[in-house]
Amino acid sequence: MKLKTKVAAGVIFLFGMVLMMGSVGLYYLNRLSVDSENILADNFESLEFMKRILDACEALPSDSAKSLMSIEQNLASQEKNVTEAGEQNLTEELRDSFELLKASPHNPSLLAGLRRQALSIQGMNMDAIVTKNKISLATSSNASTYVIVIGSIVSIVVFTFIVNFPGYIANPIAQLTASIKAIANKNYEERLHFTNHDEFGELGEAFNVMAERLDEYDHSNLAMVLFAKKRLETIINRMTDPVIGLDENNYIAFVNQEAMKLLDLKEDQLLNLYAPDIAISSDLLRKLIQVPAGEPGKSSALLKIVVDGKENYYSKENILIEHQRTKQNDTISIGQIVLLRNVTPFKEMDLAKTNFIATVSHELKTPVGSLQMGIRLLQDKRVGTLNEEQSSILQTFSDETARLSKLVNELLDLSQVESGNIKLNIRKADPNEVIRLALDTVKFQAERKHVTIERNVSQVLPSIQADVDKTTWVLVNFLTNALRYTSENGKVILNCEANDGKVTFSVMDFGPGIEKKYIDRLFEKFFQVPGSKPGSGLGLAISKEFIDAQGGSLSVYSEFGKGSTFNFSLNQSPA
């Protein structure tokens, strides 16, 4: 039997119980109503007729005509209402006595006989009323007994049905809910045992098949998962770089031997423990688990760690592990991996390179200066006059020597930056002074290309805390680049404004612009945008170092084909 049929049968059963109770009650109510109606219709009317006849007999001596008429009318009604055994004979005798009384209305003996017969009929109906009342009382008593008995039985049956039937529906649902929770907790051995051959039975069979398949899948993949886990642990432990893995709650999930050696901690002091708690007593771990501000990834600052009495340099990379949730259509973090790389050999080579560049650049300054002096002497007409071709060749020498001098100066600045020996003369300075010095420097270059430099500077600018020479150098570099990529008779816009405690300098050009994929690399040393005009690739890198050293910030905005805007901000000088 289907579940729907069982529910319908239960509802029909309850309806049948209610209908039976109502039927029994209606049956006995009807019987009591019939008994009462019989008493009223059969006997009470006869008593009323006899009373009127007796009243008429009393009034006969004074008004015989009216009394005889009343007796006639009530006697005729009584003849139509004979209901009791023997009442017919008494009624006929009453009729005979009345006929005799009509012939002799003032005969006392006839009147007395009529009254006796009327009283006999009245007494018979009184006795009948008493008898019928006893029968009615008995019926009422029986009805109460039957209703109580049947009502009690029906109540017990209905109560038992109400208590048990919901459980018949709810208990399988509760078992199913508990089993689903067990499956959710990866207890794939959970089974449902429904013996009913209804929808619950089918549901139980389907659930057991599902649980069996999940159990088979779990066991079939467990070995693969364990093998993959073992392989991953082996790979991590074989890595020569320190690796630490953290879960989404910052508990250490795995750590290799190199990392334990670096932290000078054992596996049981790290694995499955809360990393911030361990970091309280380990400064190195505290630095390692800190995610860099902004975009997580490789940290720009190297970590200097002493290993076996020797200073070593490590680059740190925080790799966030994310999980894409399809249902919620979002991404959540499920942990991070801290990866260290020993860059000590590269650091040593970089230091040697910096020293080499500084030495070579310094040594080149003297011959380059001599070349520039010689070129200026040759250009002096007091020494001699050159023809047009010789002047052109000399101008080329002058341009190339200037380029070489600029490169040597940039290499010296770069070596100064990389060695960490930037010498800053930070003081309270007027932004207008920086702008004036920069414009004076590029004035000749702008006039030669017929490029207009449009100043858009606030009338009142607060003082800044800056090294005027280094800041002017950066602004000159921005202006020089803008002039280089601006066509003749073009325009370059120089802006300067104060906002939020900073003063921002920006240079806007309307040249070819820079593709978005190259913008992040503009400030790398020796990087040049493909297709751009030749240069050293050091100017923007040095500019960034100069501005960063003064506590400022530098950025660029460019739209390919429409131009570029380079800007840097410095802190205002305290009042």
Coordinates of C-alpha atoms in Angstrom, one line a residue, residues 275-559:
A275 CA 51.4 29.6 14.0
P276 CA 50.8 33.0 15.7
D277 CA 51.3 31.3 19.1
I278 CA 54.7 29.9 18.0
A279 CA 55.6 33.3 16.5
I280 CA 55.5 34.9 19.9
S281 CA 58.8 33.2 20.7
S282 CA 60.1 33.1 17.1
D283 CA 60.8 36.4 15.4
L284 CA 61.6 34.7 12.1
L285 CA 58.3 32.8 12.0
R286 CA 56.5 36.0 12.8
K287 CA 58.1 37.7 9.7
L288 CA 57.4 34.6 7.5
I289 CA 53.6 34.4 8.2
Q290 CA 53.0 38.1 7.7
V291 CA 51.3 38.5 4.3
P292 CA 52.7 41.6 2.4
A293 CA 50.4 44.6 2.2
G294 CA 48.3 44.8 -0.9
E295 CA 48.6 41.9 -3.3
P296 CA 50.0 38.8 -1.7
G297 CA 53.1 37.5 -3.4
K298 CA 56.8 37.9 -3.4
S299 CA 58.1 40.4 -0.8
S300 CA 60.5 43.0 -2.2
A301 CA 62.6 43.2 1.0
L302 CA 65.1 40.4 1.5
L303 CA 65.4 38.6 4.8
K304 CA 68.9 38.5 6.4
I305 CA 69.2 35.2 8.4
V306 CA 72.3 34.0 10.1
V307 CA 72.9 30.3 9.3
D308 CA 75.9 28.4 10.7
G309 CA 77.5 31.8 11.6
K310 CA 77.2 33.2 8.1
E311 CA 74.8 35.8 6.9
N312 CA 72.4 34.5 4.3
Y313 CA 69.8 36.4 2.3
Y314 CA 66.3 34.9 1.5
S315 CA 63.5 36.2 -0.7
K316 CA 60.1 35.4 0.7
E317 CA 56.9 34.5 -1.3
N318 CA 53.4 34.1 0.3
I319 CA 51.3 32.1 -2.0
L320 CA 47.6 32.2 -1.1
I321 CA 45.7 29.0 -1.8
E322 CA 42.1 29.7 -3.0
H323 CA 39.1 27.6 -3.6
Q324 CA 36.4 28.4 -6.2
R325 CA 32.9 27.6 -4.8
T326 CA 30.6 26.9 -7.7
K327 CA 27.3 27.0 -5.8
Q328 CA 28.1 30.3 -4.0
N329 CA 29.9 31.7 -7.1
D330 CA 32.7 33.1 -5.0
T331 CA 36.3 32.3 -4.0
I332 CA 37.5 31.6 -0.4
S333 CA 41.0 31.3 1.0
I334 CA 41.9 27.8 2.3
G335 CA 45.5 28.6 3.4
Q336 CA 48.8 29.8 2.3
I337 CA 52.3 28.5 1.5
V338 CA 55.4 30.4 2.6
L339 CA 58.3 29.8 0.3
L340 CA 61.9 31.0 0.9
R341 CA 64.6 31.1 -1.7
N342 CA 68.3 31.4 -0.7
V343 CA 69.5 34.3 -2.9
T344 CA 72.8 34.8 -1.0
P345 CA 75.0 34.0 -4.1
F346 CA 72.9 36.4 -6.2
K347 CA 73.2 39.0 -3.5
E348 CA 77.0 38.6 -3.4
M349 CA 77.1 38.9 -7.2
D350 CA 74.8 41.9 -7.2
L351 CA 77.1 43.6 -4.6
A352 CA 80.1 42.8 -6.8
K353 CA 78.3 44.2 -9.8
T354 CA 77.4 47.4 -8.0
N355 CA 81.0 47.9 -6.9
F356 CA 82.1 47.2 -10.4
I357 CA 79.6 49.6 -11.9
A358 CA 80.6 52.3 -9.4
T359 CA 84.3 51.8 -10.1
V360 CA 83.9 51.7 -13.9
S361 CA 81.5 54.7 -13.9
H362 CA 83.9 56.7 -11.7
E363 CA 86.8 55.9 -13.9
L364 CA 84.8 56.8 -17.1
K365 CA 83.9 60.2 -15.7
T366 CA 87.5 61.6 -16.3
P367 CA 87.8 60.6 -20.0
V368 CA 84.2 61.5 -20.7
G369 CA 84.9 65.0 -19.2
S370 CA 88.0 65.3 -21.3
L371 CA 86.1 64.4 -24.4
Q372 CA 83.4 67.0 -23.7
M373 CA 86.1 69.6 -23.0
G374 CA 87.8 68.8 -26.3
I375 CA 84.5 69.0 -28.2
R376 CA 83.7 72.4 -26.7
L377 CA 87.2 73.6 -27.7
L378 CA 86.7 72.4 -31.3
Q379 CA 83.3 74.1 -31.4
D380 CA 85.0 77.4 -30.3
K381 CA 85.6 79.5 -33.4
R382 CA 88.7 81.0 -31.7
V383 CA 90.5 77.7 -32.2
G384 CA 89.6 77.5 -35.8
T385 CA 86.7 77.4 -38.3
L386 CA 85.1 74.1 -39.3
N387 CA 83.3 73.4 -42.5
E388 CA 79.7 72.3 -42.5
E389 CA 80.4 68.6 -42.7
Q390 CA 83.0 68.8 -39.9
S391 CA 80.5 70.8 -37.7
S392 CA 77.9 68.0 -38.3
I393 CA 80.3 65.3 -37.3
L394 CA 81.4 67.3 -34.3
Q395 CA 77.7 67.8 -33.3
T396 CA 77.2 64.0 -33.5
F397 CA 80.2 63.5 -31.3
S398 CA 78.8 66.1 -28.8
D399 CA 75.4 64.3 -28.7
E400 CA 76.9 60.9 -28.2
T401 CA 79.3 62.2 -25.5
A402 CA 76.4 63.8 -23.7
R403 CA 74.5 60.5 -23.9
L404 CA 77.6 58.7 -22.5
S405 CA 77.9 61.3 -19.7
K406 CA 74.3 60.9 -18.8
L407 CA 74.6 57.1 -18.8
V408 CA 77.7 57.4 -16.6
N409 CA 75.9 59.7 -14.1
E410 CA 72.9 57.3 -14.0
L411 CA 75.1 54.4 -13.4
L412 CA 76.8 56.2 -10.5
D413 CA 73.3 57.1 -9.1
L414 CA 72.3 53.5 -9.6
S415 CA 75.3 52.2 -7.7
Q416 CA 74.6 54.7 -5.0
V417 CA 71.0 53.4 -4.8
E418 CA 71.9 49.7 -4.8
S419 CA 74.6 50.0 -2.2
G420 CA 72.1 51.7 0.1
N421 CA 74.3 54.8 0.4
I422 CA 71.9 57.3 -1.0
K423 CA 72.9 60.6 0.6
L424 CA 69.8 62.8 1.1
N425 CA 69.7 66.4 2.1
I426 CA 66.1 66.6 3.2
R427 CA 65.0 70.0 4.2
K428 CA 62.0 72.3 4.0
A429 CA 61.7 73.3 0.4
D430 CA 59.4 75.3 -1.9
P431 CA 57.7 73.2 -4.7
N432 CA 58.0 76.2 -7.0
E433 CA 61.8 76.1 -6.6
V434 CA 61.8 72.5 -7.8
I435 CA 59.6 73.3 -10.7
R436 CA 61.7 76.3 -11.7
L437 CA 65.0 74.4 -11.6
A438 CA 63.5 71.5 -13.7
L439 CA 62.0 73.9 -16.3
D440 CA 65.3 75.7 -16.6
T441 CA 67.1 72.4 -17.2
V442 CA 64.8 71.2 -20.0
K443 CA 64.1 74.7 -21.5
F444 CA 66.6 74.4 -24.4
Q445 CA 65.4 70.8 -25.3
A446 CA 61.8 72.0 -25.4
E447 CA 62.6 75.1 -27.5
R448 CA 64.6 73.0 -30.0
K449 CA 61.5 70.7 -30.6
H450 CA 59.1 73.7 -30.4
V451 CA 57.2 72.0 -27.6
T452 CA 55.1 74.1 -25.1
I453 CA 55.3 73.1 -21.4
E454 CA 52.1 74.3 -19.9
R455 CA 52.2 74.9 -16.2
N456 CA 49.1 74.1 -14.1
V457 CA 50.3 74.9 -10.6
S458 CA 48.2 76.0 -7.6
Q459 CA 48.8 79.6 -6.6
V460 CA 49.5 78.7 -3.0
L461 CA 51.5 75.5 -2.4
P462 CA 52.7 74.4 1.1
S463 CA 56.3 73.6 1.7
I464 CA 57.6 70.0 1.3
Q465 CA 60.2 67.9 3.1
A466 CA 62.5 66.9 0.3
D467 CA 66.0 66.7 -1.1
V468 CA 65.8 69.5 -3.7
D469 CA 68.5 68.1 -6.0
K470 CA 67.1 64.5 -6.1
T471 CA 63.5 65.7 -6.5
T472 CA 64.5 68.1 -9.3
W473 CA 66.4 65.2 -11.0
V474 CA 63.2 63.1 -10.9
L475 CA 61.0 65.9 -12.3
V476 CA 63.6 66.6 -15.0
N477 CA 63.6 62.9 -15.9
F478 CA 59.8 62.9 -16.2
L479 CA 59.9 66.1 -18.4
T480 CA 62.7 64.7 -20.6
N481 CA 60.8 61.5 -21.2
A482 CA 57.7 63.5 -22.0
L483 CA 59.6 65.7 -24.5
R484 CA 61.2 62.7 -26.1
Y485 CA 57.8 61.2 -27.0
T486 CA 56.0 64.5 -27.9
S487 CA 56.0 65.5 -31.5
E488 CA 57.1 68.9 -32.7
N489 CA 54.8 71.8 -31.9
G490 CA 53.2 69.6 -29.3
K491 CA 52.4 70.2 -25.7
V492 CA 53.4 68.8 -22.3
I493 CA 51.4 69.7 -19.1
L494 CA 53.1 70.1 -15.7
N495 CA 50.7 69.9 -12.8
C496 CA 51.3 70.5 -9.1
E497 CA 48.7 70.5 -6.3
A498 CA 48.4 69.9 -2.6
N499 CA 45.9 67.4 -1.1
D500 CA 45.6 65.3 2.1
G501 CA 49.0 66.4 3.5
K502 CA 50.9 65.7 0.3
V503 CA 52.1 67.7 -2.7
T504 CA 51.8 65.9 -6.0
F505 CA 53.9 66.7 -9.1
S506 CA 52.7 65.2 -12.4
V507 CA 53.8 65.4 -16.0
M508 CA 51.3 64.6 -18.8
D509 CA 52.2 64.0 -22.4
F510 CA 50.1 63.2 -25.5
G511 CA 52.5 60.7 -27.1
P512 CA 52.0 57.1 -28.1
G513 CA 51.2 55.9 -24.6
I514 CA 52.2 52.6 -23.0
E515 CA 50.4 49.2 -23.3
K516 CA 48.8 48.1 -20.0
K517 CA 50.9 44.9 -19.9
Y518 CA 54.2 46.9 -19.6
I519 CA 53.1 49.4 -17.0
D520 CA 54.0 47.2 -14.0
R521 CA 57.6 46.8 -15.3
L522 CA 58.3 50.4 -16.0
F523 CA 60.3 50.9 -12.8
E524 CA 62.5 47.8 -13.3
K525 CA 66.2 48.4 -13.9
F526 CA 67.3 48.3 -17.6
F527 CA 63.7 47.6 -18.8
Q528 CA 62.6 49.4 -21.9
V529 CA 59.1 49.2 -23.5
P530 CA 59.4 47.3 -26.8
G531 CA 59.3 49.8 -29.7
S532 CA 60.2 52.8 -27.6
K533 CA 63.1 55.2 -28.3
P534 CA 66.5 53.9 -27.1
G535 CA 67.7 54.8 -23.6
S536 CA 69.5 53.3 -20.6
G537 CA 66.4 52.0 -18.9
L538 CA 67.6 53.3 -15.6
G539 CA 65.9 56.7 -15.3
L540 CA 62.5 55.6 -13.9
A541 CA 64.2 52.9 -11.7
I542 CA 66.4 55.6 -10.1
S543 CA 63.5 58.0 -9.9
K544 CA 61.5 55.5 -7.9
E545 CA 64.4 54.9 -5.5
F546 CA 64.9 58.6 -4.9
I547 CA 61.2 59.2 -4.2
D548 CA 60.8 56.1 -2.0
A549 CA 63.9 57.2 0.0
Q550 CA 62.2 60.5 0.8
G551 CA 59.0 58.7 2.0
G552 CA 57.0 59.6 -1.1
S553 CA 55.1 57.6 -3.7
L554 CA 55.4 57.3 -7.5
S555 CA 52.8 56.1 -10.0
V556 CA 51.9 56.2 -13.7
Y557 CA 48.7 56.2 -15.7
S558 CA 48.8 55.6 -19.5
E559 CA 46.3 54.9 -22.2

